[in-house]
Short mmCIF file of C-alpha atoms in Angstrom, two decimals:
data_model
loop_
_atom_site.label_atom_id
_atom_site.label_comp_id
_atom_site.label_asym_id
_atom_site.label_seq_id
_atom_site.Cartn_x
_atom_site.Cartn_y
_atom_site.Cartn_z
CA SER A 1 57.80 18.47 -29.36
CA ALA A 2 54.04 19.75 -29.39
CA GLY A 3 53.40 15.48 -28.61
CA PRO A 4 52.27 16.36 -24.50
CA VAL A 5 50.09 19.49 -25.08
CA VAL A 6 48.21 17.85 -28.38
CA ARG A 7 47.29 15.51 -26.36
CA HIS A 8 46.04 17.54 -23.11
CA ALA A 9 44.53 19.68 -24.99
CA SER A 10 42.41 16.34 -26.55
CA ILE A 11 41.87 14.83 -23.75
CA ASN A 12 40.03 17.73 -22.29
CA ASP A 13 38.14 18.14 -25.78
CA ILE A 14 36.74 14.80 -25.07
CA ILE A 15 35.91 14.66 -22.08
CA ARG A 16 33.76 18.26 -22.25
CA ARG A 17 32.13 16.54 -25.36
CA ALA A 18 31.37 13.34 -23.22
CA LEU A 19 29.66 15.72 -20.49
CA ALA A 20 27.95 17.65 -23.70
CA SER A 21 26.94 14.47 -25.15
CA ALA A 22 25.00 13.84 -21.83
CA GLY A 23 23.89 17.28 -21.15
CA VAL A 24 26.25 18.54 -19.08
CA PRO A 25 27.53 22.08 -20.90
CA ALA A 26 31.38 21.87 -19.58
CA VAL A 27 34.02 25.58 -20.23
CA LEU A 28 37.69 25.21 -20.70
CA VAL A 29 39.64 26.16 -18.42
CA PRO A 30 37.23 28.55 -15.82
CA ASN A 31 37.81 32.16 -15.03
CA GLY A 32 37.92 32.99 -11.47
CA LEU A 33 38.80 28.95 -9.73
CA VAL A 34 42.87 29.45 -9.19
CA ARG A 35 44.92 26.78 -7.41
CA ASN A 36 47.10 27.66 -4.60
CA GLU A 37 50.51 28.68 -6.89
CA GLY A 38 47.87 30.67 -8.63
CA LYS A 39 47.70 27.95 -12.15
CA LYS A 40 43.83 27.35 -13.64
CA PRO A 41 42.15 23.68 -13.25
CA ASP A 42 41.79 22.50 -17.05
CA SER A 43 37.80 23.01 -17.05
CA MET A 44 34.74 22.90 -14.76
CA SER A 45 30.90 21.92 -15.67
CA LEU A 46 28.44 24.18 -15.61
CA LEU A 47 25.63 22.29 -14.04
CA PRO A 48 26.18 21.08 -10.89
CA TRP A 49 27.82 17.13 -10.32
CA LYS A 50 27.30 15.89 -7.52
CA MET A 51 26.07 17.35 -4.11
CA GLY A 52 24.81 20.75 -6.27
CA ARG A 53 28.62 21.38 -6.87
CA PRO A 54 30.51 22.14 -10.67
CA LEU A 55 32.80 19.18 -11.40
CA VAL A 56 36.35 21.12 -11.66
CA TRP A 57 39.00 18.76 -13.39
CA ASP A 58 42.54 18.53 -14.51
CA ALA A 59 44.26 16.11 -17.29
CA THR A 60 47.70 14.66 -17.44
CA CYS A 61 48.73 11.75 -19.68
CA VAL A 62 51.55 10.58 -18.83
CA ASP A 63 54.24 9.51 -21.21
CA THR A 64 55.08 5.43 -19.89
CA LEU A 65 57.95 5.49 -22.06
CA ALA A 66 60.22 8.82 -20.40
CA PRO A 67 63.19 7.91 -18.46
CA SER A 68 61.42 9.04 -15.47
CA HIS A 69 58.99 6.92 -15.04
CA LEU A 70 60.42 3.89 -16.26
CA LEU A 71 61.40 2.21 -13.43
CA SER A 72 58.01 2.73 -11.56
CA THR A 73 56.15 1.97 -14.43
CA ALA A 74 58.40 -1.16 -15.35
CA ALA A 75 57.55 -3.12 -12.17
CA CYS A 76 53.40 -1.46 -12.14
CA ALA A 77 51.11 -0.61 -15.29
CA GLY A 78 49.09 2.87 -14.26
CA ALA A 79 52.23 3.65 -11.55
CA ALA A 80 52.71 6.99 -13.53
CA THR A 81 49.41 7.82 -13.65
CA CYS A 82 48.63 7.50 -10.40
CA ALA A 83 51.48 9.75 -9.12
CA VAL A 84 51.14 12.19 -11.63
CA GLU A 85 46.90 12.87 -10.81
CA LYS A 86 47.73 16.19 -8.95
CA ARG A 87 44.60 16.38 -6.12
CA ARG A 88 47.09 18.48 -3.45
CA LYS A 89 47.54 21.27 -6.18
CA TYR A 90 44.01 21.61 -6.08
CA SER A 91 42.98 21.31 -2.09
CA ASN A 92 41.77 24.90 -2.10
CA LEU A 93 39.27 24.63 -4.50
CA VAL A 94 37.62 21.20 -3.13
CA GLY A 95 34.91 22.59 -0.92
CA ASN A 96 33.17 24.31 -3.34
CA ASN A 97 33.72 22.39 -6.35
CA CYS A 98 33.85 18.47 -6.52
CA PHE A 99 37.39 18.04 -8.10
CA GLU A 100 38.91 15.20 -10.09
CA PRO A 101 42.53 14.24 -11.33
CA PHE A 102 42.03 12.81 -14.55
CA GLY A 103 45.21 11.39 -15.24
CA VAL A 104 45.43 8.79 -18.58
CA ASP A 105 48.61 7.13 -19.66
CA THR A 106 50.41 7.09 -23.36
CA LEU A 107 50.38 2.76 -23.04
CA GLY A 108 46.60 3.15 -22.06
CA PRO A 109 46.19 2.46 -17.62
CA TRP A 110 43.80 5.11 -16.89
CA GLY A 111 44.34 7.09 -12.74
CA PRO A 112 41.26 6.06 -10.39
CA GLY A 113 40.15 9.72 -11.11
CA ALA A 114 40.34 8.99 -14.50
CA TYR A 115 38.09 5.75 -13.92
CA THR A 116 35.68 7.81 -11.78
CA VAL A 117 35.23 10.80 -13.81
CA PHE A 118 34.25 8.41 -17.21
CA LYS A 119 31.96 6.01 -15.05
CA GLU A 120 30.08 9.15 -13.95
CA ILE A 121 30.09 10.55 -17.60
CA ALA A 122 28.59 7.23 -18.90
CA ARG A 123 25.75 6.91 -15.82
CA LYS A 124 25.08 10.58 -17.01
CA LEU A 125 24.91 9.63 -20.47
CA ILE A 126 22.91 6.36 -20.59
CA TYR A 127 19.83 8.71 -18.55
CA SER A 128 20.09 11.26 -20.52
CA THR A 129 19.60 9.11 -23.96
CA ARG A 130 18.17 6.33 -22.11
CA ASP A 131 20.10 3.81 -24.14
CA GLN A 132 22.15 1.27 -22.21
CA LYS A 133 24.49 0.38 -25.03
CA ALA A 134 25.26 4.97 -25.27
CA VAL A 135 28.17 3.89 -23.61
CA THR A 136 30.06 0.73 -23.96
CA VAL A 137 34.33 0.14 -23.08
#
């Protein structure tokens, strides 16, 4: 089904647009960045994110109710999300980039990387708009 592909593209587009609103342009599927097995990360900011390094992220939306995740998700909300955040797969990109996996769950929970990116985008959006109400949770 097209569901996972559509969810994945939508997440990346939302992150990219949120960054643009905060004054941080980003490019989807950046050229020149390749992880260990030859695949590219989903996106990269075009301006420095932290410590002079651009933000690079890989988004994943896991289906909470998939048979392969039911055992862990029945015991702990968000368990599947934490499991799919792919930090190790991008270890070769960390030196020159600020890599964050962005894992979300179809039923709501966010992984730690997704929450970290969201908080930082919110901070930058509030700073760029000078509006404390620019972000509501």
